[in-house]
């Protein structure tokens, strides 16, 4: 995200995927691929291209010993599907992600990589693209309220930006002004 060079970032993620693939449990590669999905999506603007990487993350996560990595991969897959205008796929992936979060995650190797707070953010961003802006705004607000740890600062900023987008999508009176205030 922080190279400000899309080509270099994508090359670095390709290297990271290769390196993580050599580790004994594929949860790390799944987590790398989830970030790679978003970098690729923002570099290309194409949710189908991002979706292919998210699908690979889900495949890796299913072979891993981490429910949290599986939940994160499913959530990213849901976002790509929602952005691509595939509501049924998005809703199914969200359901699977919540199912994974309901598992016993004590001792999960990816502890700290994903939480219910993160998941509410994915519910919200998907809601924006699925035409459920008011619900999305509530979910994103809940997500932002839980993402308070220093490690969560980047994710919290993303969620707060999505809150502004959800506000705009409500198309209520004063939504544009409220969005500007939120972004400021």
Short mmCIF file of N, CA and C in Angstrom, two decimals:
data_model
loop_
_atom_site.label_atom_id
_atom_site.label_comp_id
_atom_site.label_asym_id
_atom_site.label_seq_id
_atom_site.Cartn_x
_atom_site.Cartn_y
_atom_site.Cartn_z
N UNK A 1 0.82 -1.20 0.00
CA UNK A 1 0.00 0.00 0.00
C UNK A 1 0.86 1.26 0.00
N UNK A 2 1.99 1.20 0.61
CA UNK A 2 2.70 2.42 0.91
C UNK A 2 3.87 2.72 -0.01
N UNK A 3 4.02 1.98 -1.08
CA UNK A 3 5.11 2.26 -2.00
C UNK A 3 4.78 3.41 -2.93
N UNK A 4 3.49 3.70 -3.10
CA UNK A 4 3.01 4.71 -4.04
C UNK A 4 3.45 4.37 -5.47
N UNK A 5 3.72 3.11 -5.69
CA UNK A 5 4.12 2.60 -6.99
C UNK A 5 3.40 1.27 -7.19
N UNK A 6 2.32 1.30 -7.97
CA UNK A 6 1.48 0.11 -8.12
C UNK A 6 2.24 -1.08 -8.68
N UNK A 7 3.11 -0.84 -9.64
CA UNK A 7 3.86 -1.94 -10.25
C UNK A 7 4.79 -2.58 -9.22
N UNK A 8 5.51 -1.75 -8.48
CA UNK A 8 6.43 -2.29 -7.46
C UNK A 8 5.65 -3.02 -6.37
N UNK A 9 4.53 -2.46 -5.96
CA UNK A 9 3.73 -3.10 -4.91
C UNK A 9 3.24 -4.47 -5.36
N UNK A 10 2.78 -4.54 -6.58
CA UNK A 10 2.28 -5.83 -7.09
C UNK A 10 3.42 -6.85 -7.20
N UNK A 11 4.60 -6.39 -7.60
CA UNK A 11 5.75 -7.31 -7.67
C UNK A 11 6.15 -7.79 -6.28
N UNK A 12 6.12 -6.89 -5.29
CA UNK A 12 6.46 -7.28 -3.93
C UNK A 12 5.46 -8.30 -3.38
N UNK A 13 4.18 -8.11 -3.70
CA UNK A 13 3.19 -9.08 -3.25
C UNK A 13 3.40 -10.43 -3.94
N UNK A 14 3.76 -10.43 -5.20
CA UNK A 14 4.04 -11.70 -5.87
C UNK A 14 5.18 -12.44 -5.17
N UNK A 15 6.22 -11.69 -4.78
CA UNK A 15 7.35 -12.28 -4.05
C UNK A 15 6.90 -12.80 -2.68
N UNK A 16 6.06 -12.04 -2.01
CA UNK A 16 5.58 -12.45 -0.68
C UNK A 16 4.73 -13.72 -0.77
N UNK A 17 3.89 -13.80 -1.79
CA UNK A 17 3.07 -15.01 -1.98
C UNK A 17 3.98 -16.22 -2.18
N UNK A 18 5.01 -16.07 -2.99
CA UNK A 18 5.94 -17.17 -3.23
C UNK A 18 6.65 -17.57 -1.94
N UNK A 19 7.13 -16.59 -1.19
CA UNK A 19 7.83 -16.89 0.06
C UNK A 19 6.90 -17.57 1.06
N UNK A 20 5.69 -17.07 1.21
CA UNK A 20 4.75 -17.65 2.18
C UNK A 20 4.29 -19.04 1.76
N UNK A 21 4.32 -19.32 0.47
CA UNK A 21 3.93 -20.64 -0.01
C UNK A 21 4.88 -21.74 0.41
N UNK A 22 6.07 -21.37 0.80
CA UNK A 22 7.05 -22.35 1.25
C UNK A 22 6.95 -22.69 2.73
N UNK A 23 6.03 -22.04 3.44
CA UNK A 23 5.87 -22.29 4.87
C UNK A 23 4.94 -23.49 5.08
N UNK A 24 5.05 -24.15 6.23
CA UNK A 24 4.29 -25.38 6.44
C UNK A 24 2.77 -25.21 6.48
N UNK A 25 2.25 -24.08 6.96
CA UNK A 25 0.80 -23.87 7.02
C UNK A 25 0.46 -22.71 6.10
N UNK A 26 -0.53 -22.88 5.27
CA UNK A 26 -0.85 -21.89 4.24
C UNK A 26 -1.61 -20.67 4.76
N UNK A 27 -1.84 -20.54 6.07
CA UNK A 27 -2.58 -19.38 6.55
C UNK A 27 -1.84 -18.09 6.25
N UNK A 28 -0.51 -18.10 6.31
CA UNK A 28 0.25 -16.87 6.04
C UNK A 28 0.09 -16.45 4.58
N UNK A 29 0.15 -17.43 3.66
CA UNK A 29 -0.03 -17.09 2.25
C UNK A 29 -1.45 -16.59 2.01
N UNK A 30 -2.43 -17.17 2.68
CA UNK A 30 -3.80 -16.69 2.54
C UNK A 30 -3.91 -15.23 2.98
N UNK A 31 -3.28 -14.89 4.10
CA UNK A 31 -3.33 -13.52 4.60
C UNK A 31 -2.60 -12.56 3.65
N UNK A 32 -1.47 -12.98 3.13
CA UNK A 32 -0.76 -12.16 2.14
C UNK A 32 -1.65 -11.92 0.92
N UNK A 33 -2.30 -12.97 0.48
CA UNK A 33 -3.17 -12.83 -0.71
C UNK A 33 -4.36 -11.89 -0.45
N UNK A 34 -4.85 -11.84 0.79
CA UNK A 34 -5.96 -10.93 1.04
C UNK A 34 -5.51 -9.48 0.87
N UNK A 35 -4.33 -9.16 1.37
CA UNK A 35 -3.80 -7.81 1.16
C UNK A 35 -3.48 -7.58 -0.31
N UNK A 36 -2.93 -8.59 -0.96
CA UNK A 36 -2.62 -8.49 -2.38
C UNK A 36 -3.89 -8.21 -3.19
N UNK A 37 -4.99 -8.81 -2.79
CA UNK A 37 -6.27 -8.58 -3.47
C UNK A 37 -6.59 -7.10 -3.50
N UNK A 38 -6.51 -6.46 -2.33
CA UNK A 38 -6.90 -5.06 -2.24
C UNK A 38 -5.92 -4.16 -2.99
N UNK A 39 -4.64 -4.44 -2.89
CA UNK A 39 -3.65 -3.64 -3.63
C UNK A 39 -3.90 -3.77 -5.13
N UNK A 40 -4.17 -4.98 -5.58
CA UNK A 40 -4.44 -5.21 -7.00
C UNK A 40 -5.73 -4.52 -7.42
N UNK A 41 -6.76 -4.63 -6.59
CA UNK A 41 -8.02 -3.96 -6.93
C UNK A 41 -7.82 -2.45 -7.06
N UNK A 42 -7.14 -1.85 -6.10
CA UNK A 42 -6.96 -0.39 -6.16
C UNK A 42 -6.02 0.02 -7.29
N UNK A 43 -5.10 -0.85 -7.66
CA UNK A 43 -4.20 -0.54 -8.78
C UNK A 43 -4.90 -0.66 -10.13
N UNK A 44 -5.83 -1.62 -10.23
CA UNK A 44 -6.47 -1.88 -11.53
C UNK A 44 -7.90 -1.35 -11.62
N UNK A 45 -8.55 -1.20 -10.47
CA UNK A 45 -9.96 -0.82 -10.47
C UNK A 45 -10.88 -1.94 -10.94
N UNK A 46 -10.35 -3.14 -11.03
CA UNK A 46 -11.10 -4.27 -11.57
C UNK A 46 -11.37 -5.31 -10.48
N UNK A 47 -12.64 -5.39 -9.99
CA UNK A 47 -12.93 -6.37 -8.95
C UNK A 47 -12.85 -7.81 -9.42
N UNK A 48 -12.91 -8.05 -10.71
CA UNK A 48 -12.78 -9.42 -11.21
C UNK A 48 -11.33 -9.88 -11.04
N UNK A 49 -10.38 -9.01 -11.37
CA UNK A 49 -8.96 -9.34 -11.19
C UNK A 49 -8.67 -9.54 -9.71
N UNK A 50 -9.15 -8.61 -8.88
CA UNK A 50 -8.98 -8.77 -7.43
C UNK A 50 -9.66 -10.03 -6.93
N UNK A 51 -10.82 -10.33 -7.49
CA UNK A 51 -11.57 -11.51 -7.07
C UNK A 51 -10.82 -12.81 -7.32
N UNK A 52 -10.05 -12.86 -8.39
CA UNK A 52 -9.27 -14.07 -8.66
C UNK A 52 -8.24 -14.31 -7.56
N UNK A 53 -7.63 -13.23 -7.09
CA UNK A 53 -6.65 -13.36 -6.01
C UNK A 53 -7.37 -13.72 -4.71
N UNK A 54 -8.52 -13.12 -4.47
CA UNK A 54 -9.30 -13.46 -3.28
C UNK A 54 -9.70 -14.93 -3.30
N UNK A 55 -10.07 -15.44 -4.46
CA UNK A 55 -10.41 -16.85 -4.58
C UNK A 55 -9.21 -17.73 -4.22
N UNK A 56 -8.02 -17.33 -4.65
CA UNK A 56 -6.80 -18.08 -4.30
C UNK A 56 -6.55 -18.00 -2.80
N UNK A 57 -6.83 -16.85 -2.20
CA UNK A 57 -6.68 -16.71 -0.74
C UNK A 57 -7.63 -17.67 -0.02
N UNK A 58 -8.84 -17.78 -0.50
CA UNK A 58 -9.82 -18.69 0.11
C UNK A 58 -9.34 -20.14 -0.03
N UNK A 59 -8.82 -20.49 -1.20
CA UNK A 59 -8.32 -21.86 -1.38
C UNK A 59 -7.18 -22.15 -0.40
N UNK A 60 -6.24 -21.22 -0.27
CA UNK A 60 -5.14 -21.40 0.69
C UNK A 60 -5.68 -21.50 2.11
N UNK A 61 -6.60 -20.61 2.46
CA UNK A 61 -7.13 -20.57 3.83
C UNK A 61 -7.85 -21.86 4.18
N UNK A 62 -8.55 -22.43 3.21
CA UNK A 62 -9.27 -23.69 3.47
C UNK A 62 -8.31 -24.83 3.79
N UNK A 63 -7.09 -24.73 3.29
CA UNK A 63 -6.09 -25.76 3.55
C UNK A 63 -5.27 -25.46 4.81
N UNK A 64 -5.57 -24.36 5.45
CA UNK A 64 -4.77 -23.94 6.60
C UNK A 64 -5.42 -24.36 7.91
N UNK A 65 -4.69 -24.15 8.97
CA UNK A 65 -5.18 -24.44 10.30
C UNK A 65 -5.73 -23.22 11.01
N UNK A 66 -6.13 -22.20 10.26
CA UNK A 66 -6.57 -20.95 10.88
C UNK A 66 -7.99 -20.56 10.46
N UNK A 67 -8.90 -20.59 11.43
CA UNK A 67 -10.27 -20.10 11.18
C UNK A 67 -10.25 -18.61 10.90
N UNK A 68 -9.35 -17.88 11.56
CA UNK A 68 -9.28 -16.42 11.35
C UNK A 68 -8.81 -16.09 9.93
N UNK A 69 -7.85 -16.84 9.42
CA UNK A 69 -7.42 -16.62 8.04
C UNK A 69 -8.54 -16.98 7.07
N UNK A 70 -9.28 -18.03 7.37
CA UNK A 70 -10.41 -18.41 6.51
C UNK A 70 -11.48 -17.32 6.52
N UNK A 71 -11.77 -16.77 7.70
CA UNK A 71 -12.77 -15.70 7.80
C UNK A 71 -12.32 -14.47 7.02
N UNK A 72 -11.07 -14.09 7.18
CA UNK A 72 -10.55 -12.92 6.48
C UNK A 72 -10.60 -13.11 4.97
N UNK A 73 -10.19 -14.28 4.50
CA UNK A 73 -10.21 -14.54 3.06
C UNK A 73 -11.63 -14.50 2.51
N UNK A 74 -12.57 -15.09 3.25
CA UNK A 74 -13.97 -15.08 2.81
C UNK A 74 -14.50 -13.64 2.78
N UNK A 75 -14.12 -12.83 3.76
CA UNK A 75 -14.59 -11.44 3.82
C UNK A 75 -14.06 -10.64 2.63
N UNK A 76 -12.80 -10.82 2.29
CA UNK A 76 -12.23 -10.11 1.14
C UNK A 76 -12.89 -10.61 -0.15
N UNK A 77 -13.13 -11.89 -0.23
CA UNK A 77 -13.83 -12.44 -1.40
C UNK A 77 -15.22 -11.81 -1.52
N UNK A 78 -15.90 -11.63 -0.39
CA UNK A 78 -17.23 -11.00 -0.39
C UNK A 78 -17.16 -9.58 -0.91
N UNK A 79 -16.14 -8.84 -0.47
CA UNK A 79 -16.02 -7.45 -0.93
C UNK A 79 -15.81 -7.39 -2.44
N UNK A 80 -14.95 -8.25 -2.96
CA UNK A 80 -14.73 -8.24 -4.41
C UNK A 80 -16.02 -8.60 -5.16
N UNK A 81 -16.76 -9.56 -4.63
CA UNK A 81 -18.02 -9.95 -5.28
C UNK A 81 -19.03 -8.80 -5.22
N UNK A 82 -19.12 -8.11 -4.09
CA UNK A 82 -20.05 -6.98 -3.97
C UNK A 82 -19.67 -5.87 -4.94
N UNK A 83 -18.38 -5.58 -5.04
CA UNK A 83 -17.92 -4.54 -5.96
C UNK A 83 -18.16 -4.94 -7.41
N UNK A 84 -18.17 -6.25 -7.68
CA UNK A 84 -18.39 -6.74 -9.05
C UNK A 84 -19.88 -6.89 -9.37
N UNK A 85 -20.74 -6.53 -8.41
CA UNK A 85 -22.18 -6.64 -8.66
C UNK A 85 -22.70 -8.06 -8.59
N UNK A 86 -22.11 -8.87 -7.72
CA UNK A 86 -22.52 -10.26 -7.54
C UNK A 86 -23.08 -10.45 -6.13
N UNK A 87 -24.31 -9.98 -5.88
CA UNK A 87 -24.83 -9.97 -4.51
C UNK A 87 -24.93 -11.36 -3.86
N UNK A 88 -25.36 -12.36 -4.60
CA UNK A 88 -25.50 -13.69 -3.99
C UNK A 88 -24.15 -14.25 -3.57
N UNK A 89 -23.15 -14.06 -4.41
CA UNK A 89 -21.80 -14.52 -4.07
C UNK A 89 -21.28 -13.77 -2.85
N UNK A 90 -21.51 -12.46 -2.83
CA UNK A 90 -21.05 -11.64 -1.71
C UNK A 90 -21.72 -12.09 -0.41
N UNK A 91 -23.03 -12.27 -0.44
CA UNK A 91 -23.75 -12.66 0.77
C UNK A 91 -23.33 -14.05 1.25
N UNK A 92 -23.10 -14.97 0.33
CA UNK A 92 -22.65 -16.31 0.71
C UNK A 92 -21.27 -16.26 1.37
N UNK A 93 -20.36 -15.47 0.80
CA UNK A 93 -19.01 -15.35 1.37
C UNK A 93 -19.06 -14.69 2.75
N UNK A 94 -19.91 -13.67 2.91
CA UNK A 94 -20.06 -13.04 4.23
C UNK A 94 -20.56 -14.06 5.25
N UNK A 95 -21.53 -14.86 4.85
CA UNK A 95 -22.07 -15.88 5.75
C UNK A 95 -20.97 -16.86 6.17
N UNK A 96 -20.19 -17.31 5.21
CA UNK A 96 -19.10 -18.25 5.52
C UNK A 96 -18.05 -17.61 6.44
N UNK A 97 -17.76 -16.34 6.21
CA UNK A 97 -16.80 -15.65 7.06
C UNK A 97 -17.30 -15.58 8.51
N UNK A 98 -18.56 -15.23 8.70
CA UNK A 98 -19.12 -15.19 10.06
C UNK A 98 -19.12 -16.59 10.68
N UNK A 99 -19.39 -17.60 9.88
CA UNK A 99 -19.35 -18.97 10.38
C UNK A 99 -17.95 -19.30 10.91
N UNK A 100 -16.93 -18.94 10.18
CA UNK A 100 -15.55 -19.19 10.62
C UNK A 100 -15.24 -18.43 11.91
N UNK A 101 -15.74 -17.20 12.01
CA UNK A 101 -15.49 -16.42 13.23
C UNK A 101 -16.20 -17.02 14.44
N UNK A 102 -17.25 -17.79 14.19
CA UNK A 102 -17.96 -18.44 15.28
C UNK A 102 -17.24 -19.66 15.84
N UNK A 103 -16.19 -20.09 15.16
CA UNK A 103 -15.42 -21.25 15.61
C UNK A 103 -14.56 -20.87 16.83
N UNK A 104 -14.09 -21.87 17.51
CA UNK A 104 -13.17 -21.64 18.63
C UNK A 104 -11.83 -21.20 18.05
N UNK A 105 -11.44 -19.96 18.31
CA UNK A 105 -10.19 -19.45 17.76
C UNK A 105 -9.07 -19.38 18.80
N UNK A 106 -9.30 -19.99 19.96
CA UNK A 106 -8.23 -20.07 20.96
C UNK A 106 -7.08 -20.86 20.35
N UNK A 107 -5.92 -20.29 20.37
CA UNK A 107 -4.75 -20.96 19.81
C UNK A 107 -4.65 -20.86 18.30
N UNK A 108 -5.52 -20.07 17.68
CA UNK A 108 -5.46 -19.89 16.22
C UNK A 108 -4.11 -19.26 15.87
N UNK A 109 -3.43 -19.79 14.87
CA UNK A 109 -2.10 -19.24 14.53
C UNK A 109 -2.16 -17.81 14.00
N UNK A 110 -3.30 -17.35 13.54
CA UNK A 110 -3.41 -15.99 12.99
C UNK A 110 -4.07 -15.03 13.97
N UNK A 111 -3.93 -15.31 15.27
CA UNK A 111 -4.52 -14.44 16.28
C UNK A 111 -4.11 -13.00 16.02
N UNK A 112 -5.10 -12.12 16.04
CA UNK A 112 -4.85 -10.70 15.81
C UNK A 112 -4.99 -10.29 14.36
N UNK A 113 -5.08 -11.24 13.46
CA UNK A 113 -5.17 -10.92 12.03
C UNK A 113 -6.57 -10.56 11.60
N UNK A 114 -7.58 -10.92 12.40
CA UNK A 114 -8.97 -10.68 12.01
C UNK A 114 -9.85 -10.83 13.23
N UNK A 115 -10.94 -10.06 13.26
CA UNK A 115 -11.84 -10.07 14.41
C UNK A 115 -13.26 -9.75 13.94
N UNK A 116 -14.19 -9.83 14.88
CA UNK A 116 -15.57 -9.45 14.56
C UNK A 116 -15.64 -7.97 14.18
N UNK A 117 -14.81 -7.15 14.77
CA UNK A 117 -14.77 -5.73 14.40
C UNK A 117 -14.36 -5.54 12.95
N UNK A 118 -13.35 -6.27 12.53
CA UNK A 118 -12.95 -6.23 11.12
C UNK A 118 -14.10 -6.72 10.24
N UNK A 119 -14.76 -7.79 10.68
CA UNK A 119 -15.82 -8.39 9.88
C UNK A 119 -16.98 -7.43 9.69
N UNK A 120 -17.35 -6.67 10.73
CA UNK A 120 -18.42 -5.69 10.58
C UNK A 120 -18.07 -4.67 9.50
N UNK A 121 -16.79 -4.34 9.40
CA UNK A 121 -16.36 -3.43 8.34
C UNK A 121 -16.60 -4.01 6.96
N UNK A 122 -16.34 -5.30 6.81
CA UNK A 122 -16.60 -5.94 5.52
C UNK A 122 -18.10 -6.04 5.24
N UNK A 123 -18.89 -6.33 6.29
CA UNK A 123 -20.35 -6.30 6.12
C UNK A 123 -20.77 -4.93 5.60
N UNK A 124 -20.22 -3.90 6.20
CA UNK A 124 -20.59 -2.54 5.82
C UNK A 124 -20.18 -2.17 4.42
N UNK A 125 -18.95 -2.44 4.06
CA UNK A 125 -18.51 -2.06 2.71
C UNK A 125 -19.30 -2.84 1.67
N UNK A 126 -19.59 -4.10 1.95
CA UNK A 126 -20.41 -4.87 1.01
C UNK A 126 -21.81 -4.25 0.91
N UNK A 127 -22.35 -3.84 2.05
CA UNK A 127 -23.67 -3.21 2.06
C UNK A 127 -23.75 -1.97 1.19
N UNK A 128 -22.68 -1.20 1.15
CA UNK A 128 -22.66 -0.01 0.29
C UNK A 128 -22.91 -0.43 -1.15
N UNK A 129 -22.19 -1.44 -1.61
CA UNK A 129 -22.27 -1.85 -3.01
C UNK A 129 -23.49 -2.72 -3.30
N UNK A 130 -24.16 -3.20 -2.25
CA UNK A 130 -25.36 -4.01 -2.43
C UNK A 130 -26.63 -3.18 -2.22
N UNK A 131 -26.46 -1.85 -2.09
CA UNK A 131 -27.61 -0.96 -2.00
C UNK A 131 -28.25 -0.88 -0.62
N UNK A 132 -27.48 -1.16 0.42
CA UNK A 132 -27.99 -1.13 1.78
C UNK A 132 -27.21 -0.11 2.60
N UNK A 133 -27.22 1.15 2.15
CA UNK A 133 -26.36 2.18 2.72
C UNK A 133 -26.62 2.45 4.20
N UNK A 134 -27.89 2.51 4.62
CA UNK A 134 -28.18 2.81 6.02
C UNK A 134 -27.66 1.71 6.95
N UNK A 135 -27.90 0.46 6.57
CA UNK A 135 -27.38 -0.66 7.35
C UNK A 135 -25.86 -0.66 7.32
N UNK A 136 -25.30 -0.38 6.16
CA UNK A 136 -23.84 -0.34 6.03
C UNK A 136 -23.24 0.70 6.96
N UNK A 137 -23.87 1.85 7.04
CA UNK A 137 -23.37 2.93 7.91
C UNK A 137 -23.35 2.47 9.37
N UNK A 138 -24.39 1.79 9.82
CA UNK A 138 -24.41 1.28 11.20
C UNK A 138 -23.30 0.25 11.42
N UNK A 139 -23.13 -0.65 10.47
CA UNK A 139 -22.10 -1.69 10.61
C UNK A 139 -20.70 -1.07 10.62
N UNK A 140 -20.47 -0.11 9.77
CA UNK A 140 -19.16 0.52 9.70
C UNK A 140 -18.87 1.33 10.96
N UNK A 141 -19.89 1.98 11.49
CA UNK A 141 -19.72 2.74 12.74
C UNK A 141 -19.37 1.79 13.88
N UNK A 142 -20.04 0.63 13.95
CA UNK A 142 -19.72 -0.37 14.96
C UNK A 142 -18.29 -0.88 14.78
N UNK A 143 -17.90 -1.12 13.54
CA UNK A 143 -16.56 -1.60 13.26
C UNK A 143 -15.51 -0.59 13.74
N UNK A 144 -15.70 0.66 13.37
CA UNK A 144 -14.73 1.71 13.75
C UNK A 144 -14.60 1.81 15.27
N UNK A 145 -15.70 1.63 15.98
CA UNK A 145 -15.68 1.72 17.44
C UNK A 145 -14.85 0.62 18.08
N UNK A 146 -14.70 -0.52 17.39
CA UNK A 146 -13.93 -1.63 17.97
C UNK A 146 -12.47 -1.63 17.53
N UNK A 147 -12.15 -0.94 16.47
CA UNK A 147 -10.78 -0.97 15.93
C UNK A 147 -9.96 0.15 16.58
N UNK A 148 -9.61 -0.05 17.84
CA UNK A 148 -8.96 1.00 18.61
C UNK A 148 -7.50 0.71 18.95
N UNK A 149 -7.04 -0.49 18.71
CA UNK A 149 -5.65 -0.84 19.01
C UNK A 149 -4.72 -0.13 18.02
N UNK A 150 -3.50 0.19 18.45
CA UNK A 150 -2.57 0.85 17.53
C UNK A 150 -2.38 0.09 16.22
N UNK A 151 -2.39 -1.23 16.29
CA UNK A 151 -2.22 -2.05 15.08
C UNK A 151 -3.39 -1.89 14.11
N UNK A 152 -4.53 -1.44 14.61
CA UNK A 152 -5.74 -1.30 13.80
C UNK A 152 -5.89 0.08 13.17
N UNK A 153 -4.93 0.96 13.33
CA UNK A 153 -5.11 2.35 12.89
C UNK A 153 -5.36 2.48 11.39
N UNK A 154 -4.67 1.72 10.57
CA UNK A 154 -4.89 1.80 9.12
C UNK A 154 -6.27 1.25 8.78
N UNK A 155 -6.64 0.10 9.37
CA UNK A 155 -7.95 -0.47 9.10
C UNK A 155 -9.06 0.47 9.57
N UNK A 156 -8.86 1.11 10.71
CA UNK A 156 -9.85 2.06 11.23
C UNK A 156 -10.02 3.22 10.26
N UNK A 157 -8.93 3.73 9.72
CA UNK A 157 -9.02 4.83 8.74
C UNK A 157 -9.79 4.40 7.50
N UNK A 158 -9.56 3.18 7.05
CA UNK A 158 -10.30 2.66 5.89
C UNK A 158 -11.78 2.58 6.22
N UNK A 159 -12.10 2.06 7.39
CA UNK A 159 -13.50 1.92 7.80
C UNK A 159 -14.17 3.29 7.92
N UNK A 160 -13.47 4.27 8.48
CA UNK A 160 -14.06 5.60 8.61
C UNK A 160 -14.29 6.24 7.24
N UNK A 161 -13.41 5.99 6.30
CA UNK A 161 -13.62 6.47 4.93
C UNK A 161 -14.84 5.79 4.32
N UNK A 162 -14.96 4.49 4.56
CA UNK A 162 -16.14 3.77 4.08
C UNK A 162 -17.42 4.30 4.74
N UNK A 163 -17.33 4.72 6.00
CA UNK A 163 -18.49 5.34 6.68
C UNK A 163 -18.94 6.58 5.90
N UNK A 164 -17.98 7.38 5.48
CA UNK A 164 -18.32 8.58 4.71
C UNK A 164 -18.98 8.19 3.39
N UNK A 165 -18.46 7.18 2.74
CA UNK A 165 -19.05 6.71 1.49
C UNK A 165 -20.47 6.20 1.72
N UNK A 166 -20.68 5.47 2.81
CA UNK A 166 -22.03 4.98 3.14
C UNK A 166 -22.98 6.15 3.37
N UNK A 167 -22.50 7.17 4.07
CA UNK A 167 -23.32 8.36 4.30
C UNK A 167 -23.74 8.98 2.98
N UNK A 168 -22.81 9.10 2.07
CA UNK A 168 -23.12 9.67 0.76
C UNK A 168 -24.16 8.81 0.04
N UNK A 169 -24.02 7.51 0.13
CA UNK A 169 -24.94 6.60 -0.56
C UNK A 169 -26.34 6.56 0.06
N UNK A 170 -26.50 7.07 1.27
CA UNK A 170 -27.86 7.12 1.84
C UNK A 170 -28.73 8.10 1.06
N UNK A 171 -28.12 9.04 0.39
CA UNK A 171 -28.80 10.04 -0.42
C UNK A 171 -29.84 10.82 0.39
N UNK A 172 -29.63 10.89 1.70
CA UNK A 172 -30.53 11.66 2.54
C UNK A 172 -30.21 13.15 2.41
N UNK A 173 -31.13 13.97 2.87
CA UNK A 173 -30.91 15.42 2.83
C UNK A 173 -29.64 15.73 3.62
N UNK A 174 -28.76 16.46 3.03
CA UNK A 174 -27.51 16.84 3.69
C UNK A 174 -26.43 15.77 3.68
N UNK A 175 -26.64 14.68 2.93
CA UNK A 175 -25.67 13.58 2.93
C UNK A 175 -24.31 14.03 2.39
N UNK A 176 -24.32 14.85 1.35
CA UNK A 176 -23.05 15.30 0.77
C UNK A 176 -22.27 16.13 1.78
N UNK A 177 -22.96 17.02 2.46
CA UNK A 177 -22.29 17.85 3.47
C UNK A 177 -21.77 17.01 4.63
N UNK A 178 -22.61 16.05 5.09
CA UNK A 178 -22.21 15.18 6.19
C UNK A 178 -21.00 14.33 5.79
N UNK A 179 -20.96 13.90 4.53
CA UNK A 179 -19.82 13.13 4.04
C UNK A 179 -18.55 13.97 4.08
N UNK A 180 -18.64 15.22 3.65
CA UNK A 180 -17.47 16.11 3.67
C UNK A 180 -16.97 16.31 5.11
N UNK A 181 -17.90 16.47 6.04
CA UNK A 181 -17.53 16.64 7.45
C UNK A 181 -16.82 15.39 7.96
N UNK A 182 -17.36 14.21 7.63
CA UNK A 182 -16.74 12.96 8.06
C UNK A 182 -15.33 12.81 7.50
N UNK A 183 -15.18 13.13 6.24
CA UNK A 183 -13.86 12.99 5.61
C UNK A 183 -12.87 13.99 6.20
N UNK A 184 -13.35 15.16 6.55
CA UNK A 184 -12.47 16.18 7.14
C UNK A 184 -12.04 15.72 8.53
#
